[in-house]
PDB file of C-alpha atoms in Angstrom:
ATOM      1  CA  MET V   1     128.273 -58.754  49.106  1.00 94.00           C
ATOM      2  CA  LYS V   2     131.562 -58.942  50.992  1.00 97.00           C
ATOM      3  CA  SER V   3     132.833 -55.570  52.201  1.00 98.00           C
ATOM      4  CA  VAL V   4     136.601 -54.986  52.141  1.00 98.00           C
ATOM      5  CA  ALA V   5     138.540 -51.864  53.164  1.00 98.00           C
ATOM      6  CA  ILE V   6     141.814 -50.955  51.471  1.00 98.00           C
ATOM      7  CA  ILE V   7     144.054 -48.700  53.544  1.00 98.00           C
ATOM      8  CA  LEU V   8     146.363 -46.469  51.512  1.00 98.00           C
ATOM      9  CA  SER V   9     149.372 -44.385  52.522  1.00 98.00           C
ATOM     10  CA  GLY V  10     149.841 -41.889  49.674  1.00 98.00           C
ATOM     11  CA  CYS V  11     150.610 -42.281  45.988  1.00 98.00           C
ATOM     12  CA  GLY V  12     153.906 -43.665  44.707  1.00 98.00           C
ATOM     13  CA  VAL V  13     156.334 -46.387  45.739  1.00 97.00           C
ATOM     14  CA  TYR V  14     158.962 -44.175  47.438  1.00 97.00           C
ATOM     15  CA  ASP V  15     156.735 -42.070  49.687  1.00 97.00           C
ATOM     16  CA  GLY V  16     153.233 -43.572  49.525  1.00 98.00           C
ATOM     17  CA  SER V  17     151.265 -46.625  48.442  1.00 98.00           C
ATOM     18  CA  GLU V  18     152.750 -48.728  45.653  1.00 98.00           C
ATOM     19  CA  ILE V  19     150.394 -47.877  42.783  1.00 98.00           C
ATOM     20  CA  HIS V  20     150.597 -51.233  40.975  1.00 98.00           C
ATOM     21  CA  GLU V  21     149.959 -53.202  44.183  1.00 98.00           C
ATOM     22  CA  SER V  22     147.028 -50.949  45.083  1.00 98.00           C
ATOM     23  CA  VAL V  23     145.398 -51.206  41.656  1.00 98.00           C
ATOM     24  CA  LEU V  24     145.989 -54.975  41.376  1.00 98.00           C
ATOM     25  CA  THR V  25     144.296 -55.417  44.757  1.00 98.00           C
ATOM     26  CA  MET V  26     141.373 -53.272  43.587  1.00 98.00           C
ATOM     27  CA  LEU V  27     141.158 -55.234  40.324  1.00 98.00           C
ATOM     28  CA  SER V  28     141.058 -58.627  42.044  1.00 98.00           C
ATOM     29  CA  LEU V  29     138.391 -57.454  44.492  1.00 98.00           C
ATOM     30  CA  SER V  30     136.361 -55.950  41.656  1.00 98.00           C
ATOM     31  CA  ARG V  31     136.526 -59.142  39.586  1.00 98.00           C
ATOM     32  CA  LEU V  32     135.388 -61.181  42.566  1.00 97.00           C
ATOM     33  CA  GLY V  33     132.428 -58.901  43.261  1.00 97.00           C
ATOM     34  CA  ALA V  34     133.510 -57.436  46.598  1.00 98.00           C
ATOM     35  CA  GLU V  35     132.383 -54.027  47.793  1.00 98.00           C
ATOM     36  CA  VAL V  36     135.500 -51.915  48.377  1.00 98.00           C
ATOM     37  CA  SER V  37     135.974 -48.821  50.520  1.00 98.00           C
ATOM     38  CA  PHE V  38     139.161 -46.775  50.841  1.00 98.00           C
ATOM     39  CA  PHE V  39     140.732 -45.095  53.859  1.00 98.00           C
ATOM     40  CA  SER V  40     143.995 -43.363  54.734  1.00 98.00           C
ATOM     41  CA  PRO V  41     145.403 -41.151  57.471  1.00 98.00           C
ATOM     42  CA  ASP V  42     144.277 -37.551  56.982  1.00 97.00           C
ATOM     43  CA  GLU V  43     147.614 -35.931  57.755  1.00 97.00           C
ATOM     44  CA  VAL V  44     150.823 -34.688  56.162  1.00 97.00           C
ATOM     45  CA  GLN V  45     153.021 -37.454  54.718  1.00 96.00           C
ATOM     46  CA  ARG V  46     156.516 -37.991  56.108  1.00 94.00           C
ATOM     47  CA  HIS V  47     158.244 -36.504  53.050  1.00 95.00           C
ATOM     48  CA  VAL V  48     157.950 -36.177  49.282  1.00 95.00           C
ATOM     49  CA  ILE V  49     160.257 -38.076  46.916  1.00 97.00           C
ATOM     50  CA  ASN V  50     160.890 -37.208  43.270  1.00 96.00           C
ATOM     51  CA  HIS V  51     160.116 -40.533  41.585  1.00 97.00           C
ATOM     52  CA  LEU V  52     162.387 -39.751  38.629  1.00 97.00           C
ATOM     53  CA  ASN V  53     165.620 -39.467  40.597  1.00 97.00           C
ATOM     54  CA  GLY V  54     164.779 -40.672  44.123  1.00 95.00           C
ATOM     55  CA  GLU V  55     165.673 -37.333  45.718  1.00 96.00           C
ATOM     56  CA  GLU V  56     163.719 -35.771  48.558  1.00 96.00           C
ATOM     57  CA  LYS V  57     161.794 -32.619  47.636  1.00 96.00           C
ATOM     58  CA  GLN V  58     161.182 -29.587  49.824  1.00 96.00           C
ATOM     59  CA  GLU V  59     157.417 -29.693  49.735  1.00 96.00           C
ATOM     60  CA  SER V  60     154.646 -31.204  51.805  1.00 96.00           C
ATOM     61  CA  ARG V  61     151.699 -33.325  50.679  1.00 97.00           C
ATOM     62  CA  ASP V  62     148.636 -34.730  52.392  1.00 98.00           C
ATOM     63  CA  ILE V  63     148.420 -38.546  52.612  1.00 98.00           C
ATOM     64  CA  MET V  64     144.703 -38.693  51.934  1.00 98.00           C
ATOM     65  CA  GLU V  65     144.821 -36.195  49.069  1.00 98.00           C
ATOM     66  CA  GLU V  66     147.611 -38.208  47.428  1.00 98.00           C
ATOM     67  CA  SER V  67     145.835 -41.536  48.021  1.00 98.00           C
ATOM     68  CA  ALA V  68     142.727 -40.083  46.357  1.00 98.00           C
ATOM     69  CA  ARG V  69     144.694 -40.047  43.073  1.00 98.00           C
ATOM     70  CA  ILE V  70     144.614 -43.865  43.116  1.00 98.00           C
ATOM     71  CA  THR V  71     140.951 -44.165  44.128  1.00 98.00           C
ATOM     72  CA  ARG V  72     139.582 -41.499  41.753  1.00 98.00           C
ATOM     73  CA  GLY V  73     138.623 -39.358  44.735  1.00 97.00           C
ATOM     74  CA  ASN V  74     136.714 -42.073  46.593  1.00 98.00           C
ATOM     75  CA  ILE V  75     138.423 -42.149  50.008  1.00 98.00           C
ATOM     76  CA  GLN V  76     137.731 -41.324  53.648  1.00 98.00           C
ATOM     77  CA  PRO V  77     139.932 -40.603  56.667  1.00 98.00           C
ATOM     78  CA  LEU V  78     141.017 -43.608  58.758  1.00 97.00           C
ATOM     79  CA  SER V  79     139.139 -42.084  61.698  1.00 96.00           C
ATOM     80  CA  LYS V  80     135.857 -42.786  59.840  1.00 97.00           C
ATOM     81  CA  VAL V  81     136.344 -46.577  59.598  1.00 97.00           C
ATOM     82  CA  ASN V  82     133.302 -48.444  60.925  1.00 97.00           C
ATOM     83  CA  ILE V  83     134.535 -51.948  61.661  1.00 97.00           C
ATOM     84  CA  ASP V  84     130.982 -53.315  61.979  1.00 97.00           C
ATOM     85  CA  GLU V  85     130.441 -52.556  58.278  1.00 97.00           C
ATOM     86  CA  LEU V  86     133.607 -54.368  57.172  1.00 98.00           C
ATOM     87  CA  ASP V  87     134.306 -58.053  56.546  1.00 98.00           C
ATOM     88  CA  ALA V  88     138.045 -57.705  55.815  1.00 98.00           C
ATOM     89  CA  LEU V  89     140.901 -55.263  55.356  1.00 98.00           C
ATOM     90  CA  ILE V  90     143.922 -55.138  53.013  1.00 98.00           C
ATOM     91  CA  ILE V  91     146.993 -52.890  53.129  1.00 98.00           C
ATOM     92  CA  PRO V  92     149.142 -52.612  49.969  1.00 98.00           C
ATOM     93  CA  GLY V  93     152.872 -51.929  50.219  1.00 98.00           C
ATOM     94  CA  GLY V  94     155.060 -49.081  49.038  1.00 98.00           C
ATOM     95  CA  PHE V  95     157.299 -47.060  51.357  1.00 97.00           C
ATOM     96  CA  GLY V  96     154.234 -45.138  52.539  1.00 97.00           C
ATOM     97  CA  ALA V  97     153.279 -48.222  54.564  1.00 98.00           C
ATOM     98  CA  ALA V  98     156.666 -47.988  56.323  1.00 97.00           C
ATOM     99  CA  LYS V  99     156.805 -44.172  56.469  1.00 97.00           C
ATOM    100  CA  ASN V 100     153.230 -42.912  56.851  1.00 98.00           C
ATOM    101  CA  LEU V 101     151.292 -45.800  58.423  1.00 98.00           C
ATOM    102  CA  CYS V 102     154.208 -46.486  60.758  1.00 97.00           C
ATOM    103  CA  ASN V 103     157.852 -45.344  60.919  1.00 97.00           C
ATOM    104  CA  PHE V 104     159.527 -48.704  60.293  1.00 96.00           C
ATOM    105  CA  ALA V 105     161.566 -47.172  57.437  1.00 96.00           C
ATOM    106  CA  PHE V 106     163.327 -44.949  60.005  1.00 96.00           C
ATOM    107  CA  LYS V 107     163.165 -46.885  63.272  1.00 96.00           C
ATOM    108  CA  GLY V 108     163.070 -50.542  62.243  1.00 94.00           C
ATOM    109  CA  SER V 109     161.910 -52.846  65.031  1.00 94.00           C
ATOM    110  CA  ASP V 110     161.490 -49.841  67.368  1.00 96.00           C
ATOM    111  CA  CYS V 111     158.811 -48.430  65.061  1.00 96.00           C
ATOM    112  CA  GLU V 112     155.574 -46.824  66.201  1.00 97.00           C
ATOM    113  CA  ILE V 113     152.258 -47.379  64.408  1.00 97.00           C
ATOM    114  CA  ASN V 114     149.772 -44.677  63.374  1.00 97.00           C
ATOM    115  CA  LYS V 115     147.308 -44.633  66.308  1.00 97.00           C
ATOM    116  CA  GLU V 116     144.168 -44.791  64.146  1.00 97.00           C
ATOM    117  CA  LEU V 117     145.562 -47.730  62.163  1.00 98.00           C
ATOM    118  CA  LEU V 118     146.568 -49.482  65.392  1.00 97.00           C
ATOM    119  CA  SER V 119     143.025 -49.224  66.713  1.00 97.00           C
ATOM    120  CA  VAL V 120     141.395 -50.368  63.434  1.00 98.00           C
ATOM    121  CA  VAL V 121     143.636 -53.421  62.962  1.00 98.00           C
ATOM    122  CA  GLN V 122     143.439 -54.484  66.620  1.00 98.00           C
ATOM    123  CA  ASN V 123     139.633 -54.227  66.597  1.00 98.00           C
ATOM    124  CA  MET V 124     139.329 -56.127  63.294  1.00 98.00           C
ATOM    125  CA  HIS V 125     141.526 -58.854  64.791  1.00 98.00           C
ATOM    126  CA  ARG V 126     139.440 -58.961  67.969  1.00 97.00           C
ATOM    127  CA  GLN V 127     136.352 -59.565  65.848  1.00 97.00           C
ATOM    128  CA  GLY V 128     138.099 -62.393  63.951  1.00 97.00           C
ATOM    129  CA  LYS V 129     138.023 -60.616  60.596  1.00 98.00           C
ATOM    130  CA  PRO V 130     140.679 -61.532  57.993  1.00 98.00           C
ATOM    131  CA  MET V 131     143.371 -59.042  56.964  1.00 98.00           C
ATOM    132  CA  GLY V 132     145.900 -58.965  54.143  1.00 98.00           C
ATOM    133  CA  PHE V 133     149.265 -57.197  54.121  1.00 98.00           C
ATOM    134  CA  ILE V 134     151.277 -56.810  50.915  1.00 98.00           C
ATOM    135  CA  CYS V 135     154.998 -56.211  50.197  1.00 98.00           C
ATOM    136  CA  ILE V 136     156.582 -54.278  53.137  1.00 98.00           C
ATOM    137  CA  ALA V 137     153.255 -53.816  55.002  1.00 98.00           C
ATOM    138  CA  PRO V 138     153.573 -57.168  56.883  1.00 98.00           C
ATOM    139  CA  VAL V 139     156.344 -55.667  59.057  1.00 98.00           C
ATOM    140  CA  MET V 140     153.605 -53.871  61.010  1.00 97.00           C
ATOM    141  CA  VAL V 141     151.737 -57.046  61.991  1.00 98.00           C
ATOM    142  CA  PRO V 142     153.839 -58.226  64.978  1.00 97.00           C
ATOM    143  CA  LYS V 143     154.037 -54.669  66.325  1.00 96.00           C
ATOM    144  CA  ILE V 144     150.277 -54.069  66.019  1.00 97.00           C
ATOM    145  CA  LEU V 145     149.039 -57.418  67.291  1.00 97.00           C
ATOM    146  CA  GLY V 146     151.870 -58.356  69.668  1.00 95.00           C
ATOM    147  CA  LYS V 147     151.710 -62.054  68.790  1.00 94.00           C
ATOM    148  CA  PRO V 148     154.016 -64.526  66.992  1.00 96.00           C
ATOM    149  CA  ILE V 149     151.983 -64.331  63.765  1.00 97.00           C
ATOM    150  CA  LYS V 150     153.358 -65.907  60.580  1.00 98.00           C
ATOM    151  CA  VAL V 151     154.052 -63.335  57.841  1.00 98.00           C
ATOM    152  CA  THR V 152     156.282 -62.939  54.777  1.00 98.00           C
ATOM    153  CA  ILE V 153     158.152 -60.124  53.062  1.00 97.00           C
ATOM    154  CA  GLY V 154     159.680 -62.599  50.624  1.00 96.00           C
ATOM    155  CA  ASN V 155     163.236 -63.437  51.638  1.00 96.00           C
ATOM    156  CA  ASP V 156     165.099 -60.227  52.586  1.00 94.00           C
ATOM    157  CA  PRO V 157     167.210 -61.353  55.589  1.00 95.00           C
ATOM    158  CA  GLU V 158     167.528 -57.913  57.209  1.00 95.00           C
ATOM    159  CA  THR V 159     163.788 -57.139  57.122  1.00 96.00           C
ATOM    160  CA  ALA V 160     162.955 -60.701  58.194  1.00 96.00           C
ATOM    161  CA  ALA V 161     165.286 -60.297  61.191  1.00 97.00           C
ATOM    162  CA  GLN V 162     163.461 -57.107  62.234  1.00 96.00           C
ATOM    163  CA  ILE V 163     160.116 -58.957  62.053  1.00 97.00           C
ATOM    164  CA  VAL V 164     161.520 -61.661  64.338  1.00 97.00           C
ATOM    165  CA  ARG V 165     162.871 -58.988  66.704  1.00 96.00           C
ATOM    166  CA  MET V 166     159.327 -57.576  66.993  1.00 97.00           C
ATOM    167  CA  GLY V 167     158.009 -61.023  67.924  1.00 97.00           C
ATOM    168  CA  GLY V 168     156.722 -62.094  64.504  1.00 97.00           C
ATOM    169  CA  VAL V 169     157.485 -65.331  62.653  1.00 97.00           C
ATOM    170  CA  HIS V 170     158.940 -64.774  59.192  1.00 98.00           C
ATOM    171  CA  VAL V 171     158.262 -67.403  56.518  1.00 97.00           C
ATOM    172  CA  GLU V 172     160.172 -67.259  53.222  1.00 97.00           C
ATOM    173  CA  CYS V 173     157.852 -67.134  50.255  1.00 97.00           C
ATOM    174  CA  PRO V 174     158.187 -66.934  46.443  1.00 97.00           C
ATOM    175  CA  VAL V 175     156.810 -63.938  44.557  1.00 97.00           C
ATOM    176  CA  ASP V 176     153.658 -65.755  43.419  1.00 97.00           C
ATOM    177  CA  GLY V 177     152.926 -67.283  46.821  1.00 98.00           C
ATOM    178  CA  ILE V 178     151.103 -66.313  49.990  1.00 98.00           C
ATOM    179  CA  VAL V 179     151.673 -67.074  53.654  1.00 98.00           C
ATOM    180  CA  VAL V 180     148.521 -67.710  55.663  1.00 98.00           C
ATOM    181  CA  ASP V 181     148.307 -67.604  59.446  1.00 98.00           C
ATOM    182  CA  PHE V 182     144.959 -69.402  59.699  1.00 97.00           C
ATOM    183  CA  GLU V 183     144.585 -69.003  63.455  1.00 97.00           C
ATOM    184  CA  ASN V 184     144.962 -65.212  63.280  1.00 97.00           C
ATOM    185  CA  LYS V 185     143.432 -64.810  59.790  1.00 98.00           C
ATOM    186  CA  ILE V 186     146.426 -62.884  58.448  1.00 98.00           C
ATOM    187  CA  VAL V 187     147.476 -63.319  54.797  1.00 98.00           C
ATOM    188  CA  THR V 188     150.689 -61.836  53.367  1.00 98.00           C
ATOM    189  CA  THR V 189     152.460 -61.843  49.982  1.00 98.00           C
ATOM    190  CA  PRO V 190     155.841 -60.420  48.847  1.00 98.00           C
ATOM    191  CA  ALA V 191     154.666 -58.563  45.682  1.00 98.00           C
ATOM    192  CA  TYR V 192     157.335 -55.968  44.789  1.00 97.00           C
ATOM    193  CA  MET V 193     159.649 -57.098  47.576  1.00 96.00           C
ATOM    194  CA  LEU V 194     160.454 -59.758  44.937  1.00 97.00           C
ATOM    195  CA  ALA V 195     158.419 -59.049  41.794  1.00 97.00           C
ATOM    196  CA  GLU V 196     160.265 -58.064  38.651  1.00 97.00           C
ATOM    197  CA  SER V 197     157.095 -57.451  36.660  1.00 97.00           C
ATOM    198  CA  LEU V 198     153.465 -56.479  37.039  1.00 97.00           C
ATOM    199  CA  ALA V 199     152.407 -60.002  36.037  1.00 97.00           C
ATOM    200  CA  GLN V 200     154.546 -61.526  38.801  1.00 97.00           C
ATOM    201  CA  ALA V 201     153.114 -59.179  41.427  1.00 97.00           C
ATOM    202  CA  GLU V 202     149.571 -59.884  40.237  1.00 98.00           C
ATOM    203  CA  LYS V 203     149.750 -63.633  40.905  1.00 98.00           C
ATOM    204  CA  GLY V 204     150.511 -63.351  44.621  1.00 98.00           C
ATOM    205  CA  ILE V 205     148.127 -60.415  45.139  1.00 98.00           C
ATOM    206  CA  ASP V 206     145.245 -62.243  43.465  1.00 98.00           C
ATOM    207  CA  LYS V 207     145.902 -65.309  45.650  1.00 98.00           C
ATOM    208  CA  LEU V 208     145.917 -63.085  48.745  1.00 98.00           C
ATOM    209  CA  VAL V 209     142.610 -61.443  47.777  1.00 98.00           C
ATOM    210  CA  ARG V 210     140.970 -64.804  47.030  1.00 98.00           C
ATOM    211  CA  LYS V 211     142.158 -66.256  50.342  1.00 98.00           C
ATOM    212  CA  ILE V 212     140.912 -63.218  52.297  1.00 98.00           C
ATOM    213  CA  LEU V 213     137.444 -63.478  50.697  1.00 98.00           C
ATOM    214  CA  GLU V 214     137.408 -67.222  51.380  1.00 97.00           C
ATOM    215  CA  MET V 215     138.166 -66.614  55.079  1.00 97.00           C
ATOM    216  CA  ILE V 216     135.251 -64.233  55.580  1.00 96.00           C
ATOM    217  CA  GLU V 217     132.659 -65.993  57.717  1.00 83.00           C
TER     218      GLU V 217
END
């Protein structure tokens, strides 16, 4: 059975993992018979957003505790990742990817990456294991791996320009498509960077999951 880790960044599009993208990823992996484990940083999230009105709230929440809402409690801290037990890794989008896994939402191309995530992704890459990044999450790839890897966030010119500034190669991609960097085993899809419905997001995510599983040696 192929073993895939999903790394989450909270719960909710504006301050954590995008719930639809996370669940669609889980659904595809489940349908295809993969064994899935869940991880997230075990620390306080950058801020809390009221998802009704988009306003920041004066409260603090824990990234892992929030992520556990999506995984029905089944989640471990990022520090507990054992790369030898994994075949692949996928990171859904949502602003949590750009606020809690790194600070791209605030610093753009000058962003810093969560140190535990940096170590996990670099080590997975070193071992030639495939990784998928969804929605806004691909912005982290050039910063983490320091190579001109092909990724997509759809077609947003400003975000694409930041990816290029960090040394990545941005490829425009429709909502139901994927961009595959075969040499580096990185697969990306726009999802809600472009999707206007759950069904649209599902097509690209399912293709990404299938491609990741196909690339596992």
